[in-house]
Tab-separated table of C-alpha atoms in Angstrom:
chain	number	residue	atom	x	y	z
A	1	MET	CA	-10.479	6.787	-8.646
A	2	ASP	CA	-10.646	10.211	-7.657
A	3	GLY	CA	-12.190	12.542	-5.252
A	4	LYS	CA	-15.572	12.757	-7.006
A	5	GLY	CA	-16.282	9.334	-7.837
A	6	THR	CA	-15.165	6.314	-6.296
A	7	ARG	CA	-15.529	3.155	-8.702
A	8	ALA	CA	-16.989	0.670	-6.649
A	9	THR	CA	-15.534	-3.061	-7.762
A	10	VAL	CA	-16.516	-6.327	-7.162
A	11	SER	CA	-14.801	-7.019	-3.859
A	12	PRO	CA	-12.474	-6.600	-2.309
A	13	ILE	CA	-12.432	-2.813	-1.790
A	14	PRO	CA	-9.517	-0.737	-3.872
A	15	GLY	CA	-6.251	-0.423	-1.421
A	16	ARG	CA	-6.506	3.102	-1.892
A	17	ALA	CA	-9.846	3.814	-0.480
A	18	ARG	CA	-8.527	1.170	2.260
A	19	LEU	CA	-5.453	3.477	2.978
A	20	ASP	CA	-7.873	6.928	2.719
A	21	PRO	CA	-5.730	9.304	5.380
A	22	ARG	CA	-8.944	10.911	6.198
A	23	ARG	CA	-10.500	7.730	7.212
A	24	ARG	CA	-10.549	8.838	10.857
A	25	LEU	CA	-12.238	12.043	10.547
A	26	ALA	CA	-14.520	10.330	8.275
A	27	LEU	CA	-15.682	7.947	11.096
A	28	ALA	CA	-15.637	10.931	13.441
A	29	VAL	CA	-18.401	12.310	10.881
A	30	LEU	CA	-20.103	8.998	10.592
A	31	CYS	CA	-20.375	8.927	14.650
A	32	ALA	CA	-21.658	11.998	14.880
A	33	ALA	CA	-24.568	10.834	12.351
A	34	THR	CA	-25.734	8.009	14.220
A	35	PHE	CA	-25.138	9.966	17.819
A	36	ILE	CA	-27.895	12.165	16.760
A	37	ILE	CA	-30.103	9.695	14.888
A	38	ILE	CA	-30.241	7.707	17.930
A	39	LEU	CA	-30.653	10.616	20.291
A	40	ASP	CA	-33.863	11.621	18.498
A	41	GLY	CA	-35.023	8.095	18.950
A	42	SER	CA	-34.514	8.056	22.142
A	43	ILE	CA	-34.986	11.703	23.654
A	44	VAL	CA	-38.761	12.035	22.526
A	45	PHE	CA	-40.069	9.654	24.848
A	46	VAL	CA	-39.625	11.904	28.166
A	47	ALA	CA	-41.279	14.645	26.340
A	48	VAL	CA	-44.453	13.012	25.276
A	49	PRO	CA	-46.778	14.116	28.196
A	50	SER	CA	-45.681	17.913	28.138
A	51	MET	CA	-46.120	17.595	23.863
A	52	ALA	CA	-49.284	15.746	25.135
A	53	GLU	CA	-50.409	19.097	27.139
A	54	ASP	CA	-49.526	21.698	25.260
A	55	LEU	CA	-50.662	20.505	21.858
A	56	ALA	CA	-53.627	18.794	22.986
A	57	LEU	CA	-52.908	15.623	21.566
A	58	THR	CA	-55.277	12.840	21.951
A	59	PRO	CA	-54.048	9.284	22.935
A	60	SER	CA	-54.370	8.146	19.278
A	61	ALA	CA	-52.249	11.347	18.391
A	62	VAL	CA	-49.570	10.751	20.902
A	63	GLN	CA	-49.379	6.756	19.679
A	64	TRP	CA	-48.766	8.430	16.116
A	65	VAL	CA	-46.134	10.937	17.206
A	66	LEU	CA	-43.921	7.967	18.287
A	67	SER	CA	-44.997	5.435	15.433
A	68	SER	CA	-44.864	7.646	12.524
A	69	TYR	CA	-41.116	8.260	12.868
A	70	LEU	CA	-40.802	4.097	13.000
A	71	LEU	CA	-43.059	3.574	10.005
A	72	SER	CA	-40.919	5.864	7.741
A	73	PHE	CA	-37.762	5.147	9.424
A	74	GLY	CA	-38.132	1.201	9.355
A	75	GLY	CA	-40.174	0.960	6.007
A	76	LEU	CA	-37.533	3.300	3.922
A	77	LEU	CA	-34.454	1.728	5.107
A	78	LEU	CA	-33.882	-0.755	2.233
A	79	LEU	CA	-34.539	1.796	-0.045
A	80	GLY	CA	-32.373	4.740	1.313
A	81	GLY	CA	-29.823	2.029	1.238
A	82	ARG	CA	-29.900	1.223	-2.416
A	83	VAL	CA	-30.694	4.668	-3.341
A	84	ALA	CA	-27.076	5.521	-2.078
A	85	ASP	CA	-25.713	2.640	-4.226
A	86	LEU	CA	-27.022	4.217	-7.058
A	87	LEU	CA	-26.736	8.092	-6.813
A	88	GLY	CA	-23.627	8.196	-4.336
A	89	ARG	CA	-23.497	7.777	-0.927
A	90	ARG	CA	-21.871	10.846	0.221
A	91	ARG	CA	-24.500	12.675	-1.482
A	92	MET	CA	-27.604	10.752	-0.085
A	93	PHE	CA	-25.759	11.170	3.460
A	94	VAL	CA	-25.533	14.982	3.255
A	95	VAL	CA	-29.472	15.263	1.680
A	96	GLY	CA	-30.191	13.116	4.597
A	97	ALA	CA	-28.378	15.145	7.300
A	98	ALA	CA	-30.097	18.263	5.647
A	99	LEU	CA	-33.562	16.790	5.823
A	100	LEU	CA	-32.897	16.117	9.512
A	101	ALA	CA	-32.074	19.301	10.408
A	102	VAL	CA	-34.604	20.976	8.651
A	103	SER	CA	-37.635	18.531	9.956
A	104	SER	CA	-36.347	18.947	13.711
A	105	LEU	CA	-36.624	22.406	13.142
A	106	LEU	CA	-40.605	21.908	11.977
A	107	CYS	CA	-41.058	19.139	15.037
A	108	GLY	CA	-39.688	21.967	17.669
A	109	LEU	CA	-41.801	24.834	15.970
A	110	ALA	CA	-44.795	22.588	15.431
A	111	TRP	CA	-48.255	23.891	16.725
A	112	SER	CA	-50.374	21.243	16.013
A	113	ALA	CA	-50.859	17.652	16.238
A	114	GLU	CA	-50.807	17.505	12.239
A	115	VAL	CA	-47.829	19.265	11.651
A	116	LEU	CA	-45.722	17.690	14.747
A	117	ILE	CA	-46.517	14.392	13.026
A	118	ALA	CA	-45.711	15.453	9.508
A	119	ALA	CA	-42.606	16.638	10.652
A	120	ARG	CA	-41.716	13.233	12.491
A	121	VAL	CA	-42.211	11.149	9.390
A	122	ALA	CA	-39.852	13.664	7.814
A	123	GLU	CA	-37.126	12.789	10.296
A	124	GLY	CA	-37.881	9.060	10.381
A	125	PHE	CA	-37.489	9.406	6.260
A	126	ALA	CA	-33.783	11.378	6.852
A	127	ALA	CA	-32.868	8.572	9.365
A	128	ALA	CA	-33.893	5.947	6.799
A	129	ILE	CA	-31.674	7.852	4.355
A	130	MET	CA	-28.567	8.315	6.948
A	131	THR	CA	-28.361	5.124	8.771
A	132	PRO	CA	-27.711	2.734	5.685
A	133	THR	CA	-25.662	5.484	3.841
A	134	ALA	CA	-23.409	5.900	6.597
A	135	LEU	CA	-22.779	2.386	7.422
A	136	SER	CA	-22.089	1.992	3.589
A	137	ILE	CA	-19.613	4.839	3.586
A	138	LEU	CA	-17.644	2.972	6.552
A	139	MET	CA	-17.951	-0.097	4.632
A	140	THR	CA	-16.063	1.167	1.714
A	141	THR	CA	-13.909	3.405	3.805
A	142	PHE	CA	-12.515	0.630	5.878
A	143	ALA	CA	-10.843	-2.853	4.798
A	144	GLU	CA	-13.068	-5.764	5.521
A	145	GLY	CA	-11.301	-7.208	8.481
A	146	ARG	CA	-9.437	-5.535	11.385
A	147	GLU	CA	-9.707	-2.136	9.974
A	148	ARG	CA	-13.645	-2.334	9.454
A	149	ASN	CA	-14.404	-4.301	13.059
A	150	LYS	CA	-12.508	-1.559	15.004
A	151	ALA	CA	-14.558	1.372	12.842
A	152	LEU	CA	-18.247	-0.887	13.688
A	153	GLY	CA	-16.943	-0.930	17.427
A	154	VAL	CA	-16.390	2.957	17.579
A	155	TRP	CA	-19.285	3.287	15.353
A	156	SER	CA	-21.769	1.295	17.515
A	157	SER	CA	-20.379	3.007	20.998
A	158	ALA	CA	-21.516	6.267	19.586
A	159	ALA	CA	-25.183	4.861	19.039
A	160	GLY	CA	-25.280	3.727	22.924
A	161	ILE	CA	-23.670	7.304	23.896
A	162	GLY	CA	-26.501	8.887	22.037
A	163	GLY	CA	-29.023	7.033	23.479
A	164	THR	CA	-27.429	7.828	26.934
A	165	ILE	CA	-27.478	11.512	26.380
A	166	GLY	CA	-31.132	11.263	24.830
A	167	SER	CA	-32.152	9.713	28.278
A	168	LEU	CA	-29.956	12.322	30.446
A	169	LEU	CA	-30.990	15.479	28.431
A	170	GLY	CA	-34.718	14.560	27.935
A	171	GLY	CA	-35.913	15.862	31.205
A	172	PRO	CA	-34.203	18.811	31.788
A	173	LEU	CA	-34.713	20.136	28.460
A	174	THR	CA	-38.286	19.451	28.758
A	175	THR	CA	-38.959	20.811	32.246
A	176	GLY	CA	-36.499	23.690	30.924
A	177	PRO	CA	-36.899	25.671	28.017
A	178	GLY	CA	-39.276	23.256	26.723
A	179	TRP	CA	-39.997	20.290	24.723
A	180	GLY	CA	-39.423	21.724	21.519
A	181	TRP	CA	-35.641	21.808	22.407
A	182	ILE	CA	-35.549	17.925	22.617
A	183	PHE	CA	-35.982	18.618	18.624
A	184	PHE	CA	-33.404	21.515	18.481
A	185	VAL	CA	-30.517	19.851	19.921
A	186	ASN	CA	-30.282	17.762	16.621
A	187	ILE	CA	-29.693	20.933	14.193
A	188	PRO	CA	-26.202	22.208	15.050
A	189	VAL	CA	-25.043	18.526	14.329
A	190	ALA	CA	-26.815	17.762	11.628
A	191	VAL	CA	-25.729	20.876	9.763
A	192	LEU	CA	-21.951	20.445	11.039
A	193	VAL	CA	-22.239	16.863	9.360
A	194	VAL	CA	-23.682	18.707	6.103
A	195	VAL	CA	-20.764	21.009	6.215
A	196	LEU	CA	-17.876	18.866	6.785
A	197	SER	CA	-18.815	15.932	4.741
A	198	PRO	CA	-17.921	16.923	1.062
A	199	PHE	CA	-14.304	17.332	3.009
A	200	VAL	CA	-13.624	14.184	4.926
A	201	LEU	CA	-15.997	11.576	3.051
A	202	ARG	CA	-15.066	10.282	-0.430
A	203	GLU	CA	-17.979	9.814	-2.841
A	204	SER	CA	-18.247	6.240	-3.449
A	205	TYR	CA	-20.378	4.740	-6.300
A	206	ASP	CA	-19.875	2.777	-9.357
A	207	ARG	CA	-20.204	5.885	-12.331
A	208	GLU	CA	-20.148	3.113	-15.277
A	209	ARG	CA	-22.935	1.081	-13.807
A	210	ALA	CA	-26.186	1.260	-15.314
A	211	ARG	CA	-28.562	3.619	-13.136
A	212	THR	CA	-31.381	0.931	-13.514
A	213	PHE	CA	-33.823	1.345	-10.572
A	214	ASP	CA	-36.010	-1.454	-9.736
A	215	VAL	CA	-39.322	0.494	-9.424
A	216	ALA	CA	-41.502	-2.463	-8.840
A	217	GLY	CA	-39.166	-3.799	-6.148
A	218	ALA	CA	-38.987	-0.457	-4.420
A	219	LEU	CA	-42.854	-0.462	-4.152
A	220	THR	CA	-43.463	-3.832	-3.015
A	221	SER	CA	-40.637	-3.823	-0.469
A	222	THR	CA	-41.533	-0.384	1.103
A	223	ALA	CA	-45.018	-1.112	0.810
A	224	ALA	CA	-44.476	-4.387	2.934
A	225	LEU	CA	-42.138	-3.039	5.307
A	226	VAL	CA	-44.581	-0.147	5.952
A	227	GLY	CA	-47.273	-2.429	6.415
A	228	LEU	CA	-45.295	-4.899	8.646
A	229	VAL	CA	-43.937	-2.379	10.760
A	230	TYR	CA	-47.650	-1.077	11.289
A	231	LEU	CA	-48.671	-4.370	11.890
A	232	ILE	CA	-46.705	-4.628	14.682
A	233	VAL	CA	-46.954	-1.277	16.038
A	234	ASP	CA	-50.907	-1.354	15.991
A	235	ALA	CA	-51.448	-5.399	17.231
A	236	PRO	CA	-51.026	-4.647	20.917
A	237	GLN	CA	-54.378	-2.141	20.646
A	238	ALA	CA	-56.573	-3.867	17.834
A	239	GLY	CA	-55.654	-7.452	19.227
A	240	TRP	CA	-53.349	-10.053	17.695
A	241	TRP	CA	-56.005	-12.152	16.564
A	242	SER	CA	-58.483	-9.316	15.321
A	243	GLY	CA	-59.361	-9.475	11.682
A	244	ARG	CA	-57.414	-6.208	11.210
A	245	THR	CA	-54.626	-7.395	12.308
A	246	ILE	CA	-54.939	-10.788	10.386
A	247	GLY	CA	-56.027	-9.058	7.325
A	248	LEU	CA	-53.020	-6.452	7.405
A	249	GLY	CA	-50.896	-9.902	7.888
A	250	ALA	CA	-52.120	-11.182	4.859
A	251	VAL	CA	-51.759	-7.953	2.769
A	252	VAL	CA	-47.897	-7.835	4.122
A	253	LEU	CA	-47.465	-11.733	2.922
A	254	VAL	CA	-48.698	-11.262	-0.514
A	255	LEU	CA	-46.260	-7.896	-0.931
A	256	LEU	CA	-43.502	-9.773	0.612
A	257	ALA	CA	-44.304	-12.911	-1.743
A	258	GLY	CA	-44.605	-9.916	-4.612
A	259	PHE	CA	-41.432	-8.526	-3.863
A	260	VAL	CA	-39.374	-11.909	-3.937
A	261	LEU	CA	-41.263	-12.803	-7.409
A	262	VAL	CA	-40.107	-8.945	-8.554
A	263	GLU	CA	-36.556	-9.624	-7.350
A	264	ARG	CA	-36.167	-13.142	-9.171
A	265	ARG	CA	-36.985	-11.501	-12.600
A	266	SER	CA	-35.570	-7.952	-12.077
A	267	ALA	CA	-32.091	-7.190	-13.756
A	268	ALA	CA	-31.184	-5.027	-11.454
A	269	PRO	CA	-32.804	-6.269	-8.241
A	270	LEU	CA	-33.359	-3.990	-4.970
A	271	LEU	CA	-32.276	-6.702	-2.971
A	272	PRO	CA	-30.258	-9.772	-5.088
A	273	LEU	CA	-31.871	-12.919	-3.576
A	274	LYS	CA	-28.436	-14.497	-3.840
A	275	TYR	CA	-27.408	-12.840	-0.231
A	276	LEU	CA	-30.708	-14.435	1.194
A	277	ARG	CA	-28.676	-17.703	0.770
A	278	GLY	CA	-25.698	-16.848	2.481
A	279	LYS	CA	-25.438	-18.015	5.828
A	280	GLY	CA	-23.366	-15.408	7.124
A	281	PHE	CA	-25.757	-12.550	5.758
A	282	LEU	CA	-28.731	-14.388	6.933
A	283	GLY	CA	-27.633	-15.202	10.347
A	284	GLY	CA	-26.011	-11.584	10.846
A	285	ASN	CA	-29.273	-10.121	10.249
A	286	LEU	CA	-31.158	-12.518	12.314
A	287	VAL	CA	-29.031	-11.727	15.168
A	288	MET	CA	-29.678	-7.783	14.957
A	289	LEU	CA	-33.116	-8.648	14.669
A	290	THR	CA	-32.920	-10.816	18.140
A	291	VAL	CA	-30.770	-8.192	19.731
A	292	GLY	CA	-33.517	-5.413	18.561
A	293	MET	CA	-36.333	-7.234	20.220
A	294	ALA	CA	-34.453	-7.888	23.647
A	295	VAL	CA	-32.865	-3.987	23.989
A	296	HIS	CA	-35.832	-2.075	22.846
A	297	GLY	CA	-38.694	-4.339	24.069
A	298	GLY	CA	-36.758	-5.514	27.479
A	299	MET	CA	-34.557	-2.418	28.286
A	300	GLY	CA	-36.313	0.106	26.275
A	301	VAL	CA	-39.733	-0.250	27.596
A	302	VAL	CA	-40.611	-2.807	30.118
A	303	MET	CA	-37.315	-1.651	32.425
A	304	THR	CA	-37.980	2.142	31.795
A	305	GLN	CA	-41.674	1.542	33.166
A	306	TYR	CA	-40.889	-0.590	35.847
A	307	ALA	CA	-38.273	2.035	37.289
A	308	GLN	CA	-40.273	5.131	36.594
A	309	VAL	CA	-43.760	4.011	37.045
A	310	VAL	CA	-43.468	1.248	39.630
A	311	LEU	CA	-40.252	2.341	41.734
A	312	GLY	CA	-41.226	6.144	41.150
A	313	TYR	CA	-37.697	7.236	39.753
A	314	SER	CA	-37.624	10.215	37.767
A	315	ALA	CA	-36.697	10.394	34.059
A	316	VAL	CA	-33.248	11.909	35.161
A	317	GLN	CA	-32.860	9.493	37.819
A	318	TYR	CA	-33.249	6.761	35.566
A	319	GLY	CA	-31.008	8.178	32.805
A	320	LEU	CA	-28.415	8.201	35.331
A	321	MET	CA	-28.852	4.311	36.225
A	322	PHE	CA	-29.495	3.816	32.478
A	323	ALA	CA	-25.889	5.244	31.841
A	324	VAL	CA	-24.058	2.321	33.925
A	325	MET	CA	-25.355	-0.138	30.868
A	326	THR	CA	-24.488	2.206	28.094
A	327	LEU	CA	-20.853	2.545	29.426
A	328	LEU	CA	-20.732	-1.187	29.349
A	329	THR	CA	-22.295	-1.484	25.889
A	330	VAL	CA	-19.388	0.785	24.878
A	331	LEU	CA	-16.912	-1.462	26.339
A	332	GLY	CA	-18.357	-4.619	24.774
A	333	SER	CA	-18.813	-2.838	21.395
A	334	THR	CA	-14.768	-1.794	21.561
A	335	LEU	CA	-13.985	-5.338	22.485
A	336	ALA	CA	-16.061	-6.951	20.010
A	337	GLY	CA	-14.659	-4.857	17.424
A	338	GLY	CA	-11.419	-4.901	18.091
A	339	PRO	CA	-9.686	-8.080	19.369
A	340	LEU	CA	-12.554	-10.320	20.072
A	341	VAL	CA	-13.924	-10.780	16.736
A	342	ASN	CA	-10.673	-10.840	15.147
A	343	ARG	CA	-9.325	-13.537	16.940
A	344	PHE	CA	-12.333	-15.683	17.583
A	345	GLY	CA	-14.933	-14.929	14.969
A	346	THR	CA	-18.460	-13.423	14.759
A	347	ARG	CA	-19.909	-16.952	15.905
A	348	PRO	CA	-18.273	-16.880	19.290
A	349	VAL	CA	-18.831	-12.871	19.949
A	350	ALA	CA	-22.146	-12.937	19.110
A	351	VAL	CA	-23.302	-16.334	21.363
A	352	ALA	CA	-21.477	-14.841	24.184
A	353	GLY	CA	-23.380	-11.406	23.906
A	354	LEU	CA	-26.584	-12.822	23.680
A	355	VAL	CA	-26.177	-15.450	26.386
A	356	LEU	CA	-25.383	-12.551	28.714
A	357	ILE	CA	-28.301	-10.718	27.287
A	358	GLY	CA	-30.179	-13.882	28.216
A	359	PHE	CA	-28.966	-14.066	31.708
A	360	SER	CA	-29.496	-10.209	32.222
A	361	CYS	CA	-33.405	-10.965	31.205
A	362	LEU	CA	-33.158	-14.088	33.802
A	363	SER	CA	-31.729	-12.005	36.903
A	364	LEU	CA	-34.713	-9.242	35.986
A	365	THR	CA	-37.416	-11.990	36.193
A	366	GLY	CA	-36.771	-11.576	40.116
A	367	ILE	CA	-38.131	-7.739	40.274
A	368	SER	CA	-40.653	-6.735	42.788
A	369	ALA	CA	-42.687	-3.845	43.470
A	370	ARG	CA	-40.896	-3.160	46.558
A	371	GLY	CA	-37.738	-3.237	45.155
A	372	SER	CA	-34.548	-0.664	43.945
A	373	PHE	CA	-32.028	0.060	41.407
A	374	VAL	CA	-29.065	-2.092	43.253
A	375	ASP	CA	-31.179	-4.968	44.669
A	376	ASP	CA	-33.416	-5.518	41.302
A	377	MET	CA	-32.061	-3.580	38.248
A	378	LEU	CA	-28.518	-3.068	38.571
A	379	LEU	CA	-26.948	-6.833	37.748
A	380	GLY	CA	-29.266	-7.205	34.847
A	381	MET	CA	-28.206	-3.865	33.703
A	382	LEU	CA	-24.569	-4.868	34.132
A	383	LEU	CA	-25.140	-8.036	32.266
A	384	PHE	CA	-26.878	-6.884	29.530
A	385	GLY	CA	-24.486	-3.793	28.557
A	386	PRO	CA	-21.655	-5.781	27.471
A	387	GLY	CA	-24.090	-8.345	26.003
A	388	LEU	CA	-25.745	-5.617	23.657
A	389	GLY	CA	-22.496	-4.455	22.679
A	390	ALA	CA	-20.748	-7.589	21.464
A	391	ALA	CA	-23.990	-9.022	19.876
A	392	PHE	CA	-24.533	-6.121	17.865
A	393	VAL	CA	-21.113	-5.304	16.714
A	394	ALA	CA	-20.932	-9.324	16.012
A	395	GLY	CA	-24.534	-9.234	13.598
A	396	SER	CA	-23.148	-6.254	12.064
A	397	ILE	CA	-19.777	-7.731	10.792
A	398	ALA	CA	-21.229	-10.961	9.791
A	399	GLY	CA	-24.236	-9.266	8.221
A	400	LEU	CA	-21.638	-7.205	5.807
A	401	ALA	CA	-19.143	-9.493	5.365
A	402	GLY	CA	-18.064	-9.964	1.815
A	403	VAL	CA	-20.697	-7.923	0.492
A	404	PRO	CA	-19.247	-6.141	-2.714
A	405	ALA	CA	-19.006	-2.527	-2.654
A	406	ASP	CA	-21.594	-1.973	-5.212
A	407	ASP	CA	-24.221	-3.343	-2.838
A	408	ALA	CA	-23.004	-1.682	0.249
A	409	GLY	CA	-25.937	0.326	0.644
A	410	MET	CA	-28.220	-2.383	0.259
A	411	ALA	CA	-26.518	-4.527	2.756
A	412	SER	CA	-26.387	-1.834	5.374
A	413	GLY	CA	-30.091	-1.050	4.645
A	414	VAL	CA	-31.017	-4.712	5.464
A	415	ASN	CA	-28.894	-4.910	8.617
A	416	THR	CA	-30.368	-1.588	10.330
A	417	ALA	CA	-33.935	-2.671	9.299
A	418	ALA	CA	-33.438	-5.874	11.211
A	419	PHE	CA	-32.342	-4.021	14.304
A	420	HIS	CA	-35.345	-1.600	14.101
A	421	ILE	CA	-38.101	-4.272	13.084
A	422	GLY	CA	-36.789	-6.574	15.412
A	423	GLY	CA	-37.258	-3.441	18.102
A	424	ALA	CA	-40.560	-2.647	17.269
A	425	LEU	CA	-41.511	-6.506	17.351
A	426	GLY	CA	-40.201	-6.637	20.775
A	427	ILE	CA	-41.762	-3.926	22.006
A	428	ALA	CA	-45.252	-5.041	20.785
A	429	ILE	CA	-45.160	-8.819	22.096
A	430	LEU	CA	-43.433	-7.718	25.406
A	431	THR	CA	-46.025	-4.624	26.236
A	432	THR	CA	-48.938	-7.013	25.164
A	433	VAL	CA	-47.311	-9.664	27.460
A	434	ALA	CA	-46.884	-7.477	30.154
A	435	ALA	CA	-50.081	-6.063	30.290
A	436	ALA	CA	-51.862	-9.456	30.151
A	437	ALA	CA	-50.087	-10.728	33.126
A	438	ALA	CA	-50.430	-7.689	35.095
A	439	THR	CA	-53.345	-9.161	37.555
A	440	GLY	CA	-53.859	-8.511	41.164
A	441	PRO	CA	-55.506	-6.031	43.484
A	442	ASP	CA	-52.311	-4.092	44.197
A	443	PRO	CA	-51.717	-1.981	40.565
A	444	ALA	CA	-47.952	-1.597	41.411
A	445	ALA	CA	-47.635	-5.546	42.477
A	446	ALA	CA	-49.529	-6.415	39.135
A	447	MET	CA	-47.664	-4.192	36.855
A	448	ALA	CA	-44.343	-5.887	38.587
A	449	ALA	CA	-45.696	-9.194	38.079
A	450	GLY	CA	-46.548	-8.558	34.209
A	451	PHE	CA	-43.078	-7.103	33.741
A	452	ARG	CA	-41.197	-10.288	35.290
A	453	THR	CA	-43.350	-12.221	32.592
A	454	ALA	CA	-42.226	-9.899	30.109
A	455	PHE	CA	-38.440	-10.235	30.932
A	456	GLY	CA	-39.131	-14.093	30.903
A	457	VAL	CA	-40.108	-13.964	27.096
A	458	ALA	CA	-37.304	-11.774	26.260
A	459	ILE	CA	-34.836	-14.659	27.309
A	460	ALA	CA	-36.820	-16.455	24.541
A	461	PHE	CA	-35.775	-13.657	21.968
A	462	ALA	CA	-31.924	-14.215	23.208
A	463	VAL	CA	-32.243	-18.226	22.623
A	464	ALA	CA	-33.329	-17.755	19.438
A	465	GLY	CA	-30.501	-15.317	18.801
A	466	VAL	CA	-28.153	-17.842	20.086
A	467	LEU	CA	-29.591	-20.407	17.656
A	468	ALA	CA	-29.244	-18.428	14.847
A	469	ALA	CA	-25.629	-17.457	15.586
A	470	LEU	CA	-24.543	-21.259	16.437
A	471	PHE	CA	-26.117	-22.603	12.892
A	472	LEU	CA	-25.234	-19.787	10.479
A	473	LEU	CA	-22.434	-17.786	11.484
A	474	GLY	CA	-18.932	-19.278	11.093
A	475	ARG	CA	-15.425	-18.087	11.322
A	476	PRO	CA	-14.730	-15.281	9.160
A	477	ARG	CA	-12.513	-15.473	6.224
A	478	LYS	CA	-8.822	-14.182	6.949
A	479	SER	CA	-8.844	-10.712	5.580
A	480	ALA	CA	-5.259	-8.984	4.470
A	481	THR	CA	-4.532	-6.165	6.768
A	482	VAL	CA	-3.988	-2.481	5.515
A	483	THR	CA	-0.468	-3.132	5.161
A	484	GLU	CA	-0.435	-6.433	3.218
A	485	ILE	CA	-3.035	-4.343	0.503
A	486	ALA	CA	-0.587	-1.576	0.233
A	487	GLY	CA	2.050	-4.215	-0.523
A	488	ARG	CA	-0.137	-5.776	-2.937
A	489	ALA	CA	-1.557	-2.479	-4.855
A	490	GLY	CA	2.296	-1.316	-5.036
A	491	ARG	CA	3.090	-4.245	-6.518
A	492	GLU	CA	0.111	-4.659	-9.003
A	493	ALA	CA	1.200	-0.768	-10.206
A	494	ALA	CA	4.582	-1.747	-10.487
């Protein structure tokens, strides 16, 4: 193993990679990357009205400004992770960061709807490269067990902070220098990541591994994921039982079936099907799916609409309120990635986190049109924050545990895709439910009634996640500590 290429072994990761003295600096760079990705995904919602006014966007164009990013991000995650496994994780991470800087610049300078949407697609593509690649670099830099669990906790905390800063900065930037600055803020951090990565990140891929690329698997999986995300985004407008939705659903099922057939016969599959038979891999990703459904659909959309539309809080006021939940999410992530998972395992931590999410949604079924932050929202946020942090980290650890270094990018892509596709599904389901249940002569009371019903449905997401954790997750096998690994490596060298 050298500084330019690290040979990926079957498992575990070589001791020297575990003892990399630059690993804390590497974690800081990886956290900066996930920070700007989450910031970019959250900050844009606040600026949509200003963008629509300046660029004369139609309602359809506004929808595509939001959905185009989600389509390219969610649809290309698996492909982005696997390409990093084959071509080099650090190399692809730097490529993704550079593309994010350029596409963010184009978004901020966009002079038409077409340019903005195209640049948003490029941003999603950059995020689809960076997110699984950053997670796979974390996997190959930190030893499985205590070291990696703590690193995942810190990495998840950076994501939570990014979401909060996005909510806080979106309003002042849009009303101050203009909506273009919500994209420009990405550029300095992305450039810093590009500059620092060659110095603090090790390149990690097996140079002796055949560069065989599963083209058929890449085409079918990407088409299926893009089709699935588009179906989820489009169904609330087209109708869940419309001919268009049913037809697209049939196409997605055919593509998924074709992907499975291709992977069964491929000599170098994009997603080795053996992983889907592993309870930890499957259970961890199902937990991530349900957590994504609850957080994006419940807190991301329903709570935001309730606070700003029904109660009349400004974007800045809501950003400050939302910070309460985010700080507790950071706390939950840190505790889960440190003492809790190490002592109790992933199953009880995931169950505890999802139970907190469920009780949070239960408390929010009591919101009213004449409510307030303290009376109607605070308890839900106090419960949701640590629940989200704990369940997210436990799902990540379970879904990535035991995966060989050769497949780290693939596993990271699946884990990230599960969370974001869950988010898209949660948004689609809960917005549809809220709209259908919003009845009555008083518009505010009707909306509140719809949101109460939506939070009731969100409880079912948490219950599904609890069941997945209970039946599929187990206590992780005991992992060696870094000290033990170093001693073993020394004995082997002698």
